[in-house]
Short mmCIF file of C-alpha atoms in Angstrom, two decimals:
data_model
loop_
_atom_site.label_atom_id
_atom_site.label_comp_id
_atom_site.label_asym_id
_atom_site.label_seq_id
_atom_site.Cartn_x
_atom_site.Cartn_y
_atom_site.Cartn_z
CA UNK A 23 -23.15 15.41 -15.15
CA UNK A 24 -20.16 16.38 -17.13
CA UNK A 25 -17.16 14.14 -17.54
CA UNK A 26 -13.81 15.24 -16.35
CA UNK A 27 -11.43 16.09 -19.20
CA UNK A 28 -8.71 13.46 -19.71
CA UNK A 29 -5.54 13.54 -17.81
CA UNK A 30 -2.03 12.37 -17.64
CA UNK A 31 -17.54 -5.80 -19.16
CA UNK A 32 -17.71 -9.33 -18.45
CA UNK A 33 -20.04 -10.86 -15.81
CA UNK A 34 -19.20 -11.39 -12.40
CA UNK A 35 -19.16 -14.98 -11.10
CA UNK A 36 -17.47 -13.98 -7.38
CA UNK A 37 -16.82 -10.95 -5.54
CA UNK A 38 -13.08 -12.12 -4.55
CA UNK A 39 -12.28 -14.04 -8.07
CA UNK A 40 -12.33 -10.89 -10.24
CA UNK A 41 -10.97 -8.46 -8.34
CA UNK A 42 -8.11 -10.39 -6.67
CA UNK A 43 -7.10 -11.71 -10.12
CA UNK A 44 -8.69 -9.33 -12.73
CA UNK A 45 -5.23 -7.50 -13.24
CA UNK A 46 -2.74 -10.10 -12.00
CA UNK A 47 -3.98 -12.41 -15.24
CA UNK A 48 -6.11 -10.78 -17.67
CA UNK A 49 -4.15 -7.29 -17.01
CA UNK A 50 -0.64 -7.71 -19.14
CA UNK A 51 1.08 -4.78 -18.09
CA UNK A 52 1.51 -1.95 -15.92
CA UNK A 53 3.04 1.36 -16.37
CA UNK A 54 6.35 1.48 -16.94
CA UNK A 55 6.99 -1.76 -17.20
CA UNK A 56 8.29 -4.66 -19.00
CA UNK A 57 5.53 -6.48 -21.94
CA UNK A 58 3.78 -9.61 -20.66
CA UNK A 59 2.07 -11.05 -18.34
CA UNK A 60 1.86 -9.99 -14.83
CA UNK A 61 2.68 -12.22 -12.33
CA UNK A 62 0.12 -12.58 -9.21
CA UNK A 63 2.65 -12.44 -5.59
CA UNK A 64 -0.24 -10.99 -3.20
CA UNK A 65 -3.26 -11.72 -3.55
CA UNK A 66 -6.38 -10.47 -1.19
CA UNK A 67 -9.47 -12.71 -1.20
CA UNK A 68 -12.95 -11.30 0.76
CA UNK A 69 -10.98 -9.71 3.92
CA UNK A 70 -13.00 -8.67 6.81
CA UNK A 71 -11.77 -6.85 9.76
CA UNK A 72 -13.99 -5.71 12.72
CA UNK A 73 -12.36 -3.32 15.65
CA UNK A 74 -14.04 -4.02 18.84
CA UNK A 75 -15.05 -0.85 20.20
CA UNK A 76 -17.56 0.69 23.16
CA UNK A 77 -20.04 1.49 21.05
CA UNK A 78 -20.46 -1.48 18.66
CA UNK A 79 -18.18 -3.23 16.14
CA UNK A 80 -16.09 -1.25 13.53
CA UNK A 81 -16.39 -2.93 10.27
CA UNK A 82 -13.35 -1.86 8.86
CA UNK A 83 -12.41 -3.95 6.17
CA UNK A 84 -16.39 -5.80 4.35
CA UNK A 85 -14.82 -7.79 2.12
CA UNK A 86 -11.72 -6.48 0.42
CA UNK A 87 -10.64 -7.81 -2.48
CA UNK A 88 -7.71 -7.12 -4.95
CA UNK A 89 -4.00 -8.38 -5.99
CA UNK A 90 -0.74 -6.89 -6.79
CA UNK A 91 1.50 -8.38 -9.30
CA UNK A 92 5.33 -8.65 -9.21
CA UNK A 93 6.99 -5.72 -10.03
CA UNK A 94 4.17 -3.71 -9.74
CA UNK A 95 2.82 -0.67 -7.93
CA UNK A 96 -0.25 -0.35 -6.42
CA UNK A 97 -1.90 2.82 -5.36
CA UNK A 98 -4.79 2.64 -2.52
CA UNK A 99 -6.81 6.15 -2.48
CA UNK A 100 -9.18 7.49 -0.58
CA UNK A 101 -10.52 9.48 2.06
CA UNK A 102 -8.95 9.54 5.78
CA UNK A 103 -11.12 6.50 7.83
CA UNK A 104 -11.94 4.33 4.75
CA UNK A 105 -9.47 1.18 5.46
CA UNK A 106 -6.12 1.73 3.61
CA UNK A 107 -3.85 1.55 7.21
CA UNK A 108 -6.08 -1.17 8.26
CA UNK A 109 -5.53 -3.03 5.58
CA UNK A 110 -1.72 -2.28 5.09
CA UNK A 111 -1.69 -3.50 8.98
CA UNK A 112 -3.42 -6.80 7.99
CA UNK A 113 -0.88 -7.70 5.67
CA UNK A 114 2.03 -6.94 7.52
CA UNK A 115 0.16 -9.08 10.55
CA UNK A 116 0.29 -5.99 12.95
CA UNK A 117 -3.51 -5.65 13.57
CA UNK A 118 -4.16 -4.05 17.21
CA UNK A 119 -5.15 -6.67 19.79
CA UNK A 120 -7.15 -7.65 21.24
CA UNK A 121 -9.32 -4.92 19.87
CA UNK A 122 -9.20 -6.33 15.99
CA UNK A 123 -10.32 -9.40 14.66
CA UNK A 124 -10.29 -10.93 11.39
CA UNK A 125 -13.46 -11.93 10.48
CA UNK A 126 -13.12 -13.51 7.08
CA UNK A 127 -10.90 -13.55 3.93
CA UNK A 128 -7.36 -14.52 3.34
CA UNK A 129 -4.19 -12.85 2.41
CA UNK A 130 -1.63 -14.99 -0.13
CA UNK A 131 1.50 -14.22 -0.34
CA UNK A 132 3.56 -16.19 -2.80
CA UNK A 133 1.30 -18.75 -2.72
CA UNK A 134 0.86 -18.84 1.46
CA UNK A 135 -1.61 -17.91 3.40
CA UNK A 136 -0.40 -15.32 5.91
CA UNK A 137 -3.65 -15.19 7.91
CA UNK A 138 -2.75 -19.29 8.39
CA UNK A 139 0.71 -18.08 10.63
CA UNK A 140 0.86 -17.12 13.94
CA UNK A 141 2.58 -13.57 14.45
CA UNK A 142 5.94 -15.59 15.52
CA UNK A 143 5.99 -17.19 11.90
CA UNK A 144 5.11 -13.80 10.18
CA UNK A 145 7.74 -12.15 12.35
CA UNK A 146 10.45 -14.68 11.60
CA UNK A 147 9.57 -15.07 7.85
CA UNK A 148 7.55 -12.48 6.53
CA UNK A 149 8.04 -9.14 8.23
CA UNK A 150 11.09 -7.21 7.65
CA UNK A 151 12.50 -9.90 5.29
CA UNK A 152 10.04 -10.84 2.53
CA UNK A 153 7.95 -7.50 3.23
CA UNK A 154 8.78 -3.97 4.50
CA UNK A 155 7.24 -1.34 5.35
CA UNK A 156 7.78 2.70 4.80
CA UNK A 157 5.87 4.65 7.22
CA UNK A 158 4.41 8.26 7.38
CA UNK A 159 6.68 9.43 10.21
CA UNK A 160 10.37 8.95 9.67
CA UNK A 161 11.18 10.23 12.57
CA UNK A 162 9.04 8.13 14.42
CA UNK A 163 10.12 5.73 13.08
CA UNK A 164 13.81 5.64 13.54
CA UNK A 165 15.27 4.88 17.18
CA UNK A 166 16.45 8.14 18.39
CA UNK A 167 19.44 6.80 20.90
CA UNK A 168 21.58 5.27 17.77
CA UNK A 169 23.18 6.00 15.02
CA UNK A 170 21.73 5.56 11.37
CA UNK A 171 25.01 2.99 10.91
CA UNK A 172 23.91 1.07 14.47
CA UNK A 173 20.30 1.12 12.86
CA UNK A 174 20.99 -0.15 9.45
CA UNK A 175 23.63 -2.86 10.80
CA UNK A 176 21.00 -4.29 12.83
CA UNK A 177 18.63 -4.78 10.26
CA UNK A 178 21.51 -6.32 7.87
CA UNK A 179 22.39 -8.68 11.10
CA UNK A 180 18.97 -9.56 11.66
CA UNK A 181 17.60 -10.55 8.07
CA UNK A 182 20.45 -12.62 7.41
CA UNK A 183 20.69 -16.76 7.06
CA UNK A 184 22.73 -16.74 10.56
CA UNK A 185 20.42 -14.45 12.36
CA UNK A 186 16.95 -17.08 11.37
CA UNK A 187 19.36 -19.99 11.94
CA UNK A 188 20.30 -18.40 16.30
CA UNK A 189 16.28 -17.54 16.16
CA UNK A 190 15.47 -21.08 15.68
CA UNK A 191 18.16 -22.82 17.34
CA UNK A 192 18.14 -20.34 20.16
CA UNK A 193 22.33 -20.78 20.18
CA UNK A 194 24.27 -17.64 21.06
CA UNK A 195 26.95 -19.32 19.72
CA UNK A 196 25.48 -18.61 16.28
CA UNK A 197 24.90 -15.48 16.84
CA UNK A 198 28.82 -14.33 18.28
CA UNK A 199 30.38 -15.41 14.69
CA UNK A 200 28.30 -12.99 12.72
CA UNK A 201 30.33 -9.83 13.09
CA UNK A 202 33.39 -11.19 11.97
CA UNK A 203 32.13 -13.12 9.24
CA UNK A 204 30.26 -10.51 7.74
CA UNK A 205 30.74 -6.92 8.99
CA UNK A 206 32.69 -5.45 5.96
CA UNK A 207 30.43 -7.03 3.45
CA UNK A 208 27.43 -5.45 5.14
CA UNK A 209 28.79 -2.09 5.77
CA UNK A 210 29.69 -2.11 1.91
CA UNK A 211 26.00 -3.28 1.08
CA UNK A 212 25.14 -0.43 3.37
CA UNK A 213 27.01 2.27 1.55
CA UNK A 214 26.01 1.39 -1.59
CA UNK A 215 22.06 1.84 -0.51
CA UNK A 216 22.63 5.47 0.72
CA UNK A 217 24.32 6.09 -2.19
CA UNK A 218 21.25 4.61 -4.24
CA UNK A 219 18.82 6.57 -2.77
CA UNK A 220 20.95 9.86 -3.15
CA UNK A 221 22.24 10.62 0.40
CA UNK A 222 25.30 12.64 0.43
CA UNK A 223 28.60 11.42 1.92
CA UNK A 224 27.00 8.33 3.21
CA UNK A 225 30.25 7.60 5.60
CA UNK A 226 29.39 10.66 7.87
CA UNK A 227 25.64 9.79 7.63
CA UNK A 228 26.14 6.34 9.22
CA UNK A 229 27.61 8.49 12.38
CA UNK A 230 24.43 10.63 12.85
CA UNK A 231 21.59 10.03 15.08
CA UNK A 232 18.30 10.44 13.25
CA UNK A 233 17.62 14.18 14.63
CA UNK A 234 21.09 15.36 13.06
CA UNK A 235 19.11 14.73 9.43
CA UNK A 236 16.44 16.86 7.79
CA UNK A 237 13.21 15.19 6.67
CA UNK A 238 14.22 14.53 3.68
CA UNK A 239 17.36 12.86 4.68
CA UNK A 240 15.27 10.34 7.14
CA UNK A 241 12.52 9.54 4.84
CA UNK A 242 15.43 8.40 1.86
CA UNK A 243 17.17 6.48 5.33
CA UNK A 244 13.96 4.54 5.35
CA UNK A 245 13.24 4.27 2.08
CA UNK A 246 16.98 2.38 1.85
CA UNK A 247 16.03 0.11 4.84
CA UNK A 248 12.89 -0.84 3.61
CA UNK A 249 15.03 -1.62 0.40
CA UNK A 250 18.00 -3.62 2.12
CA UNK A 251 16.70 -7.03 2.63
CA UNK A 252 16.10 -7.54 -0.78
CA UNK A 253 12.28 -7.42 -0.35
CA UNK A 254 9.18 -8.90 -2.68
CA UNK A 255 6.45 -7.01 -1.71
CA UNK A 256 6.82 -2.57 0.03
CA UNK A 257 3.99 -1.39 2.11
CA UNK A 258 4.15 2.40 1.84
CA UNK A 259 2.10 4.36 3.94
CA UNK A 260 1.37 7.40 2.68
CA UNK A 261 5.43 7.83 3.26
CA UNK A 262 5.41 11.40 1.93
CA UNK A 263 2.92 13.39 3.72
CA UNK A 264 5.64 14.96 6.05
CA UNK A 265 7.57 16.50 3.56
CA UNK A 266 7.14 19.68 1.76
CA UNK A 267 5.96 19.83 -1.99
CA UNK A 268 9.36 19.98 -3.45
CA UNK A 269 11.01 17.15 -1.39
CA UNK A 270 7.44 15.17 -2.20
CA UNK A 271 8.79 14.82 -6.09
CA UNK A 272 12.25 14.13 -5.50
CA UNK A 273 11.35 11.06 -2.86
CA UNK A 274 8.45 10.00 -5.11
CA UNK A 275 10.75 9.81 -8.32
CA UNK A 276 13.60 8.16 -6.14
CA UNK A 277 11.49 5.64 -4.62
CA UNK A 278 10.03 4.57 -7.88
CA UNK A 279 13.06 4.45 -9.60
CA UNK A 280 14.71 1.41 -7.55
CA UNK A 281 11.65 -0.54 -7.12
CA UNK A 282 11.34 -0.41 -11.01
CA UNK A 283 14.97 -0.97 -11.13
CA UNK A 284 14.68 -4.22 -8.64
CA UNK A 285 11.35 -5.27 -9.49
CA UNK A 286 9.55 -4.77 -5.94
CA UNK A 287 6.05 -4.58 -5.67
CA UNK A 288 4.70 -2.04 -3.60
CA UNK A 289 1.42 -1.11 -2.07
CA UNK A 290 0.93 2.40 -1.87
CA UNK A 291 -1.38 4.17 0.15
CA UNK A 292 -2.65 7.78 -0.01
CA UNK A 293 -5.26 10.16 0.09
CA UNK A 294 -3.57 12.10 -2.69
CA UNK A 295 -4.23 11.41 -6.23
CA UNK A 296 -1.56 13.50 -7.62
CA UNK A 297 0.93 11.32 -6.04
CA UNK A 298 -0.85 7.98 -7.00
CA UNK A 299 -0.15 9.83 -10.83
CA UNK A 300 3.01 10.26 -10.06
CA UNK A 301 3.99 6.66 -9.11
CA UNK A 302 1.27 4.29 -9.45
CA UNK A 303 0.97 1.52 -12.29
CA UNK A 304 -2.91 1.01 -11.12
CA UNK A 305 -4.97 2.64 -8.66
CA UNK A 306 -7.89 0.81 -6.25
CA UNK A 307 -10.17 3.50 -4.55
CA UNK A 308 -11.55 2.47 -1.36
CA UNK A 309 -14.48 4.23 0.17
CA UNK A 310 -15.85 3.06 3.58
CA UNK A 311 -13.86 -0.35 4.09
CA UNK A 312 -15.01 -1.40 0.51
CA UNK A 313 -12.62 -1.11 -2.42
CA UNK A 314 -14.70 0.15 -5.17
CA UNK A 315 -12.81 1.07 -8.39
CA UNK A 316 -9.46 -0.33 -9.64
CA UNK A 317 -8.35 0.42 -12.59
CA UNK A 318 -4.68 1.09 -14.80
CA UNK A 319 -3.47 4.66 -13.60
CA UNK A 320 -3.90 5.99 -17.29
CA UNK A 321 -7.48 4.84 -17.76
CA UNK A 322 -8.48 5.73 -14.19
CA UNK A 323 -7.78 9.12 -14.68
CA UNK A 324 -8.94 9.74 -17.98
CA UNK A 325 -12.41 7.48 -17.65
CA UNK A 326 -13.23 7.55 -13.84
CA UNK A 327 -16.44 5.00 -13.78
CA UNK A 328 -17.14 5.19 -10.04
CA UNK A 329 -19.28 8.22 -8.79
CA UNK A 330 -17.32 8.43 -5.81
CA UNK A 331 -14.27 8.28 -7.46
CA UNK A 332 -15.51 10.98 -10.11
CA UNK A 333 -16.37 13.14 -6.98
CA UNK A 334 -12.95 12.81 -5.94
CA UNK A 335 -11.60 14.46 -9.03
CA UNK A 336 -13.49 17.00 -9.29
CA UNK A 337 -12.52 18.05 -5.40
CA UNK A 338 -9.04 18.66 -6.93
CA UNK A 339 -7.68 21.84 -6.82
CA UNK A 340 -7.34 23.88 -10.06
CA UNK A 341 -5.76 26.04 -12.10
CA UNK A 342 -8.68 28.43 -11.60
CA UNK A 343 -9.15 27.89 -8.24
CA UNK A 344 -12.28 26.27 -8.31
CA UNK A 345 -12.58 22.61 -6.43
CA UNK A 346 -16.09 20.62 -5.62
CA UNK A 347 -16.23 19.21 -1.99
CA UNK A 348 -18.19 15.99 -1.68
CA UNK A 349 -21.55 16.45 -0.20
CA UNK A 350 -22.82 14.31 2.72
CA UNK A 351 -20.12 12.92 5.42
CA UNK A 352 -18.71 9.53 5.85
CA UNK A 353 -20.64 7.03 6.50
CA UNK A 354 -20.32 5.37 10.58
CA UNK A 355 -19.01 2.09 9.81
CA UNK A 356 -20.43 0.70 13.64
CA UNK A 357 -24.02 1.38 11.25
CA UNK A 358 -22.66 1.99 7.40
CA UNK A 359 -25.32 2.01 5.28
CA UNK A 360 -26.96 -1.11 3.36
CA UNK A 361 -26.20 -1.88 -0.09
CA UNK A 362 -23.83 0.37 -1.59
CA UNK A 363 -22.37 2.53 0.98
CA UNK A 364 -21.79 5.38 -1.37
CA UNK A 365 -25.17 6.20 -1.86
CA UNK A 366 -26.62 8.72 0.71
CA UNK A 367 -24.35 10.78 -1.46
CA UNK A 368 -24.25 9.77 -4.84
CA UNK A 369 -26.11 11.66 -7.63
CA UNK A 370 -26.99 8.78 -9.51
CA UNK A 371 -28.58 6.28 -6.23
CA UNK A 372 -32.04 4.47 -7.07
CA UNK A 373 -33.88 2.14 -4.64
CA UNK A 374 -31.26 -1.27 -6.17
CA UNK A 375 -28.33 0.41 -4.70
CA UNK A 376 -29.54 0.96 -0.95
CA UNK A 377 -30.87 -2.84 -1.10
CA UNK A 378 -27.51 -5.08 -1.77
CA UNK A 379 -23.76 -4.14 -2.34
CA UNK A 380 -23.05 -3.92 -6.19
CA UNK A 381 -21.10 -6.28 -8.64
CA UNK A 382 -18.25 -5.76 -9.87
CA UNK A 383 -17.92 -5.50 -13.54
CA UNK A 384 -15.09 -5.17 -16.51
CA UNK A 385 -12.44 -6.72 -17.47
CA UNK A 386 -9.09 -4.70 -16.51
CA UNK A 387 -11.35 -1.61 -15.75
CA UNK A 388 -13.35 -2.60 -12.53
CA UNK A 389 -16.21 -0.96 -10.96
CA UNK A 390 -18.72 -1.35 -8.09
CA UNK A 391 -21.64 0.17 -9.31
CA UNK A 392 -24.93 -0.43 -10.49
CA UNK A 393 -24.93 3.03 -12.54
CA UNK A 394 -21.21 3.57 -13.72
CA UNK A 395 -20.54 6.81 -15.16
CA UNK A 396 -19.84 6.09 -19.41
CA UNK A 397 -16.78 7.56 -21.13
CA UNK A 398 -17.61 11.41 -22.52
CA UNK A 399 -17.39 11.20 -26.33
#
């Protein structure tokens, strides 16, 4: 097979040590970035999720490994079904009950575990504070019945010291000195977001309700309120599939532009590798509830070592028109397949990848495969 022109191993000891800490320690740095050493903040270690379901048990997550340093982005690819929302959902501790269950694994967070808290803690602590989130839908998103300015107050009032302080206390007392004490310094803060992420005359945008906004305008609104609290970590879900190619760029440069500029990590999922390009400082493919690939966005396009992932570059669109769909269907994760779950389609499979899951191998370049596609010369 042909190797795809370029674009802009050591042993394995366990399945969660290497990939959950191959790039936040033996990577130095990612794209774009500062020199030195990477610093580990999330950390995913063997995660298992199962949906409970009619017809059997949906093994959505089989052992997920893989980290995210600080300041750094994180693209998750692959194909609709394969476990990026599930696992964005784990983090953020919004799993669907009681249909889900988390089987195994954990999920650190600077240095906690976040599976260890109950969804009170995570709510308190975690959500909305220490991690946000940037969904698909904007619109959806957004409460339709107040204003952008009614919105983005609340979420000012509600990640603040006072605000944690009334939850715990329970004393509306607490909570009736907060808008004197700290309207005009939250407005300001306010302000100076919109203006951040490029929203004209941000006065008369606090006054709108979210349909009085074009896409556009409402993604960049929740791109700044994901922003506000002062996060660590951005879960991004696919946040510009709504939008048309042209606002695509300008959100995509925008939104990496002040995480860069504040040093938030993100986790970005999407099914489009043109947009992982575009923003990503590495890129973990997933394929079936298994990550299998992760690699630094440079070397991942240029020296794709996955056959699945190969596939998925070559069903690109070109220049010429011409685009290769992957044969064979995704597999039914109530019955996925033994062994690698890739190969019922895979070019390369032999009798050692239907009988156990791969290895991983490499260093900052990781691969599942028995048979990794070599570097054209």
């Amino acid at each position: 097979m042909p190797r795809p022109p370029a674009s802009p191993s050591s042993s394995w000891s366990s399945a969660s040590t290497c990939w959950a800490t191959g790039y936040a320690t033996s990577s130095t740095r990612a794209r774009g970035a500062p020199g030195g050493r990477v610093t580990e903040l999330l950390s995913i270690h063997d995660l298992r999720v199962n949906y409970h379901s009619e017809r059997g048990i949906v093994r959505a997550l089989d052992g997920v490994s893989l980290a995210i340093g600080t300041g750094e982005v994180v693209g998750l690819v692959g194909e609709s079904g394969c476990g990026k929302s599930t696992l964005a959902r784990a983090i953020l501790g919004v799993l669907p009950a009681p249909a889900s269950e988390v089987a195994a694994g954990a999920i650190t967070f600077g240095g906690e575990n976040l599976l260890a808290l109950d969804s009170v803690e995570i709510a308190r602590r975690i959500r909305g504070r220490r991690i946000t989130f940037i969904p698909q839908d904007p619109y959806g998103s957004l409460n339709p019945l107040f204003t952008i300015g009614q919105q983005m107050a609340d979420l000012m009032h509600w990640k603040s010291p006072l605000a944690a302080a009334a939850e715990r206390s329970a004393w509306p007392a607490v909570l009736s000195r907060y808008p004197a004490a700290r309207r005009a310094k939250d407005r300001a803060a306010i302000v100076e977001m919109l203006e951040a992420v490029q929203i004209p005359n941000p006065e008369q945008a606090l006054k709108k309700l979210p349909h009085e906004l074009s896409g556009g305008q409402r993604q960049r609104i929740v791109i700044a309120m994901a922003l506000l609290p002062q996060p660590e970590l951005i879960i991004a879900d696919e946040p510009t599939t709504a939008l048309d190619v042209t606002i695509q760029a300008q959100i995509l440069r925008l939104l990496h532009r002040e995480v860069k500029r504040r040093q938030v990590s993100v986790l970005f999922t999407t099914h489009d590798l043109g947009t992982a390009w575009e923003i990503c400082d590495r890129v973990v493919v997933m394929y079936a509830g298994q990550e299998v690939e992760a690699a630094p966005t440079p070397a991942f396009f240029a020296n794709p070592r996955h056959p699945y992932t190969f596939k998925l570059l070559e069903s690109l669109p070109r220049a010429d028109g011409v685009a290769e769909d992957i044969p064979g269907e995704i597999p039914n994760l109530i019955a996925p397949p033994s062994g690698c779950r890739f190969h019922p389609r895979c070019d390369f499979a032999t009798r050692e990848c239907a009988a156990t899951r791969p290895p991983a191998s490499g260093a900052a370049h990781l691969v599942r495969c028995y048979h990794p596609l070599e570097k054209a010369a």
